[in-house]
Short mmCIF file of C-alpha atoms in Angstrom, two decimals:
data_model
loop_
_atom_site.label_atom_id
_atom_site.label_comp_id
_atom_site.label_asym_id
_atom_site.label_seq_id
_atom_site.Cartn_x
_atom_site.Cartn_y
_atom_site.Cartn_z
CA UNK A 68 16.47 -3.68 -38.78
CA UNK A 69 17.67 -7.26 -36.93
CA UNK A 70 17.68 -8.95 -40.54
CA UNK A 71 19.82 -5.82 -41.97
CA UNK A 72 22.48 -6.39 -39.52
CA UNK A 73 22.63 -10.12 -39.58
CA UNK A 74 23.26 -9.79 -43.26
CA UNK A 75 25.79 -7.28 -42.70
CA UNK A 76 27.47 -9.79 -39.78
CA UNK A 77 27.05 -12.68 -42.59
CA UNK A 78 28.95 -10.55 -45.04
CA UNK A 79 31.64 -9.66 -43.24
CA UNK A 80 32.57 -13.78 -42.11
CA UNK A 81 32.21 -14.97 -45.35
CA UNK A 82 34.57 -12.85 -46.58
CA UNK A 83 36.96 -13.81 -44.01
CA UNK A 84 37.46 -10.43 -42.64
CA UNK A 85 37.04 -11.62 -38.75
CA UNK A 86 38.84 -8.44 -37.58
CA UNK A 87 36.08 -5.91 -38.96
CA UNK A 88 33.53 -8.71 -38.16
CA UNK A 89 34.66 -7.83 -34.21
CA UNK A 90 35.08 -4.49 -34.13
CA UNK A 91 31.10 -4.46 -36.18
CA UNK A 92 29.91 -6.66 -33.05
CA UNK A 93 31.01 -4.68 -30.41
CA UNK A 94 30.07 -2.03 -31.76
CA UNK A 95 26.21 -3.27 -32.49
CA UNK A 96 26.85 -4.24 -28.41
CA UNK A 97 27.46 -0.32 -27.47
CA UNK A 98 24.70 0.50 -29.59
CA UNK A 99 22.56 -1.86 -28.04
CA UNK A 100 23.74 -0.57 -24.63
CA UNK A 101 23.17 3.31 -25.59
CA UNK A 102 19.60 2.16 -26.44
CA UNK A 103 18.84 0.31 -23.21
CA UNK A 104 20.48 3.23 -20.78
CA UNK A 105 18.80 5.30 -23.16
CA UNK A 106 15.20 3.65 -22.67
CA UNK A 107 15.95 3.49 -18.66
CA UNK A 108 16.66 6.89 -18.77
CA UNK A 109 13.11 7.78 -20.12
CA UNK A 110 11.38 5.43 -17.83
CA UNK A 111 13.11 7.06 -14.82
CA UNK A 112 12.11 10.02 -15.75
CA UNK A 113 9.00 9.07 -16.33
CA UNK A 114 8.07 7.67 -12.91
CA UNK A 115 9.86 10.43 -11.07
CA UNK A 116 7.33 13.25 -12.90
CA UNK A 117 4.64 10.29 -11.90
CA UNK A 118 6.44 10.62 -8.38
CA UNK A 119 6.11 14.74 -8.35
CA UNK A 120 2.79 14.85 -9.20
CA UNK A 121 1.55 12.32 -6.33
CA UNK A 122 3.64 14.38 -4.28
CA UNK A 123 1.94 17.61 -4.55
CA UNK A 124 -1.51 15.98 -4.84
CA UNK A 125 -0.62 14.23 -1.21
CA UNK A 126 0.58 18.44 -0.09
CA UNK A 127 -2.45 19.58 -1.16
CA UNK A 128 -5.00 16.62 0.44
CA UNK A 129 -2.81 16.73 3.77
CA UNK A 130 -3.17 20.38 3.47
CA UNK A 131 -7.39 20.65 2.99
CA UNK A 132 -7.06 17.82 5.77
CA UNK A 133 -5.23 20.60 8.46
CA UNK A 134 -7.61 23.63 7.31
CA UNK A 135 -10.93 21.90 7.85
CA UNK A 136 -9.06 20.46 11.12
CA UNK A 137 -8.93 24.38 12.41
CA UNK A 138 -12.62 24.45 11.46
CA UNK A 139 -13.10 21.68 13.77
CA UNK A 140 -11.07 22.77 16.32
CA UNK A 141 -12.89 26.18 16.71
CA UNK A 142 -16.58 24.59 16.73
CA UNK A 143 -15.58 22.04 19.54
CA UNK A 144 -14.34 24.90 21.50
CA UNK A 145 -17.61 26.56 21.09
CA UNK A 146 -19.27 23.96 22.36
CA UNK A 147 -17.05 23.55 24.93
CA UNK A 148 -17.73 26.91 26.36
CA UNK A 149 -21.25 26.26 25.91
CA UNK A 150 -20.50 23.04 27.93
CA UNK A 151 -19.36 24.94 30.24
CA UNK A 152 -22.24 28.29 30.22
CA UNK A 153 -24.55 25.44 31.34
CA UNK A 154 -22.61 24.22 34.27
CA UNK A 155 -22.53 27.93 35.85
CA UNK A 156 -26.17 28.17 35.01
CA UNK A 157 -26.96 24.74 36.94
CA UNK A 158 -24.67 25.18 39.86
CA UNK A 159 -26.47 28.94 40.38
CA UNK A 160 -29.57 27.17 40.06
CA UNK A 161 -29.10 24.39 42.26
CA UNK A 162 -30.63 26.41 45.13
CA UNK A 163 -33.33 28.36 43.42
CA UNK A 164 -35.44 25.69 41.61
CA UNK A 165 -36.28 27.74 38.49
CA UNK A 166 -39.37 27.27 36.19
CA UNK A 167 -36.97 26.56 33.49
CA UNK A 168 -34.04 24.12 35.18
CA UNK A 169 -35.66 20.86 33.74
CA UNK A 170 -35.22 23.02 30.28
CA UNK A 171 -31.55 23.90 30.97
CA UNK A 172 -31.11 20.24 32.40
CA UNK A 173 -31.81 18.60 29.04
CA UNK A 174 -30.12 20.97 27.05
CA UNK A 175 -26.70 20.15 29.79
CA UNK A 176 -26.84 16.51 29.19
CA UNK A 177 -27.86 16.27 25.41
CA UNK A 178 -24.54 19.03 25.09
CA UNK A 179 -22.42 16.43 27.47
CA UNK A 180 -23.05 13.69 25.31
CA UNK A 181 -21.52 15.61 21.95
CA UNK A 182 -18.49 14.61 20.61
CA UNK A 183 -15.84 17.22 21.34
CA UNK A 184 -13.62 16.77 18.33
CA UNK A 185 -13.23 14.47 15.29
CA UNK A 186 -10.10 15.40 13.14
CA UNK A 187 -9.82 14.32 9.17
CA UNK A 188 -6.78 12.48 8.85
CA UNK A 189 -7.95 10.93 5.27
CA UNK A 190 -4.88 11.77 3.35
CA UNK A 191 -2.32 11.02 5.67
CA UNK A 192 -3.64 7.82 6.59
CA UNK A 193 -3.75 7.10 2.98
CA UNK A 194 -0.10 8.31 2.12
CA UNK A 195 1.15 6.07 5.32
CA UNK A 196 -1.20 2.96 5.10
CA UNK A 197 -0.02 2.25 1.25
CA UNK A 198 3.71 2.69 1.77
CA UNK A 199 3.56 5.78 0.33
CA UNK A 200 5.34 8.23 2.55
CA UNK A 201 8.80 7.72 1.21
CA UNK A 202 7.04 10.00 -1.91
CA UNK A 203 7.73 13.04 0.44
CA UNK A 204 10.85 14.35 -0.60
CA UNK A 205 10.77 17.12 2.27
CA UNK A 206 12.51 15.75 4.98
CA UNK A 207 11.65 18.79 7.58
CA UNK A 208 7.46 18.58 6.64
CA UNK A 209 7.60 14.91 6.83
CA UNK A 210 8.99 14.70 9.98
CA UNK A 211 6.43 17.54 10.85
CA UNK A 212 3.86 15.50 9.56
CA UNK A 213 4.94 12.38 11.44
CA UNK A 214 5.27 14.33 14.98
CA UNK A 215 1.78 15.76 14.31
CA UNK A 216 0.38 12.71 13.78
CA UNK A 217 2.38 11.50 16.97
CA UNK A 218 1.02 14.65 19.17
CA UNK A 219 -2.51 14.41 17.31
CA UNK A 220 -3.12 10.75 18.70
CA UNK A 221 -2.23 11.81 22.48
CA UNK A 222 -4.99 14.93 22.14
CA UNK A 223 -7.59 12.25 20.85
CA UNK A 224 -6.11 9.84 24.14
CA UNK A 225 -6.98 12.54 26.40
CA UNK A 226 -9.78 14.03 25.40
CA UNK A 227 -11.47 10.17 24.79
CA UNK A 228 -10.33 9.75 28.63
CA UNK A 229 -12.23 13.13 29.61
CA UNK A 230 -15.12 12.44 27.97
CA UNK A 231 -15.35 8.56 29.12
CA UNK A 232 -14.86 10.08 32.86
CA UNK A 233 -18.00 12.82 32.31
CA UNK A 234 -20.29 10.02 30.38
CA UNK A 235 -19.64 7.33 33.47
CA UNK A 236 -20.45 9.67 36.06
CA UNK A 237 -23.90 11.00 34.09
CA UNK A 238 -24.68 7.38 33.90
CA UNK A 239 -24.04 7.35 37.59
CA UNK A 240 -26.10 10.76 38.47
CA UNK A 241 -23.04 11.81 40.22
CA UNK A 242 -22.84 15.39 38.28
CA UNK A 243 -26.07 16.90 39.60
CA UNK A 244 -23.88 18.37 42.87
CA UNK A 245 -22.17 21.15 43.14
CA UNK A 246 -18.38 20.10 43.83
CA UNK A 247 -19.32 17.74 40.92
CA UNK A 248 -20.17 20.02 38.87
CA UNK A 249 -16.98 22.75 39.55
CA UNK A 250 -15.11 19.32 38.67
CA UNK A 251 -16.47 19.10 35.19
CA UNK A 252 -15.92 22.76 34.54
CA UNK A 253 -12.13 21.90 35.15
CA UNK A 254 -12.12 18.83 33.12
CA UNK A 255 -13.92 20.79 30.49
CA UNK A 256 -11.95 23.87 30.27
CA UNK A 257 -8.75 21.10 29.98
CA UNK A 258 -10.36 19.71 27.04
CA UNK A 259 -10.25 23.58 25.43
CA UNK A 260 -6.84 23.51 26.35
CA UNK A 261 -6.07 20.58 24.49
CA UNK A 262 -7.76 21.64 21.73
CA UNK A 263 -6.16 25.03 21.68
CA UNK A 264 -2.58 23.09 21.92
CA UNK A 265 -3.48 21.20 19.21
CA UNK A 266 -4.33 24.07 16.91
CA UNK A 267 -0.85 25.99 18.13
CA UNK A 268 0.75 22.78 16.96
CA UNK A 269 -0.67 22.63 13.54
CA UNK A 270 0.55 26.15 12.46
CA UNK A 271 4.04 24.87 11.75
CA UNK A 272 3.03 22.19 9.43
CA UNK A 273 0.41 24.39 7.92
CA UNK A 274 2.84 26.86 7.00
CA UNK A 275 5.62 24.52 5.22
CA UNK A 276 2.68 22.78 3.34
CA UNK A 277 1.32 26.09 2.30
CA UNK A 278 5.21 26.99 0.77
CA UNK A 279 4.40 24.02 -1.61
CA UNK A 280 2.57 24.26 -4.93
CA UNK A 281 -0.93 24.21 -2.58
CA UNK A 282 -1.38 27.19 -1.90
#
């Protein structure tokens, strides 16, 4: 195809006809032009369905991320109120000396030492660690996302701040009085209420992601 047009350019000057010899060039120049724009075009295309389909995949991963989240949520709660069952059961016991206390004493501290709540934050981590986020063409559920993972990170503050205060003062034997042990009750049935915050919070982003293709 080069070699055809060359010999058409070659033509056209050795016959002296420089005027047709211009308009010919340009002309290859605007075809040459068409073809590039033409080519771009494609490739934009191209990257922006590349761009789409990362998109929903990141929807849909954020998504499982929040649902198992919930999951989480309601078994640390559980054991939470378990957490808490065996407090009342201890501080009623304190003055009776039960056959069973050492029993309900080893089941209280091996429940203390549980972890109360470890979220999945895989995808989102993933989408903002690479550089990634910009792919979220949503501008109200990225926000959303970005304020959860905001208000997520001061749950995980407080609750790692209630649990280091209950570990230190088991280390310390400081829990097996009763004032003590009303104390923890509080500090547990705050770290339900976190939790339970936390859940409230999620329902908003939940429901936008769930309007995308994830469904």
């Amino acid at each position: 195809m080069i070699k055809f047009f060359r010999k058409i350019r070659q033509n056209l000057l050795s016959e002296g006809k420089t005027g047709k010899y211009l308009k010919y060039a340009i002309g290859e120049i605007v075809l040459v032009v068409i073809g590039i724009l033409i080519a771009l075009s494609i490739n934009n295309w191209n990257e922006n369905r590349k761009n789409k389909i990362a998109e929903a995949d990141y929807y849909c991963r954020i998504l499982d991320d929040f649902e198992l989240n919930e999951k989480l949520i309601d078994e640390s709660s559980k054991l939470i109120r378990n957490k808490i069952k065996l407090c009342k059961e201890l501080i009623l016991d304190l003055n009776n000396i039960p056959n069973d206390r050492g029993e309900i004493l080893n089941k209280f501290v091996r429940a203390l030492r549980q972890d109360v709540f470890v979220p999945s934050t895989i995808a989102f981590e993933d989408i903002t660690s690479s550089g990634q986020l910009k792919l979220l063409t949503d501008l109200e559920l990225k926000n959303r996302l970005i304020q959860h993972s905001t208000f997520l990170n001061n749950i995980l503050n407080l609750l790692q701040e209630n649990r280091n205060v209950i570990i230190n003062s088991m280390d310390s034997f400081e829990l097996m009085f009763q004032d003590n042990l009303v104390t923890l009750i509080g500090m547990l049935i705050r770290q339900e209420q976190h939790l339970s915050n936390l859940k409230k919070e999620m329902q908003e982003p939940i429901r936008l992601l769930k309007e995308k293709e994830c469904k």
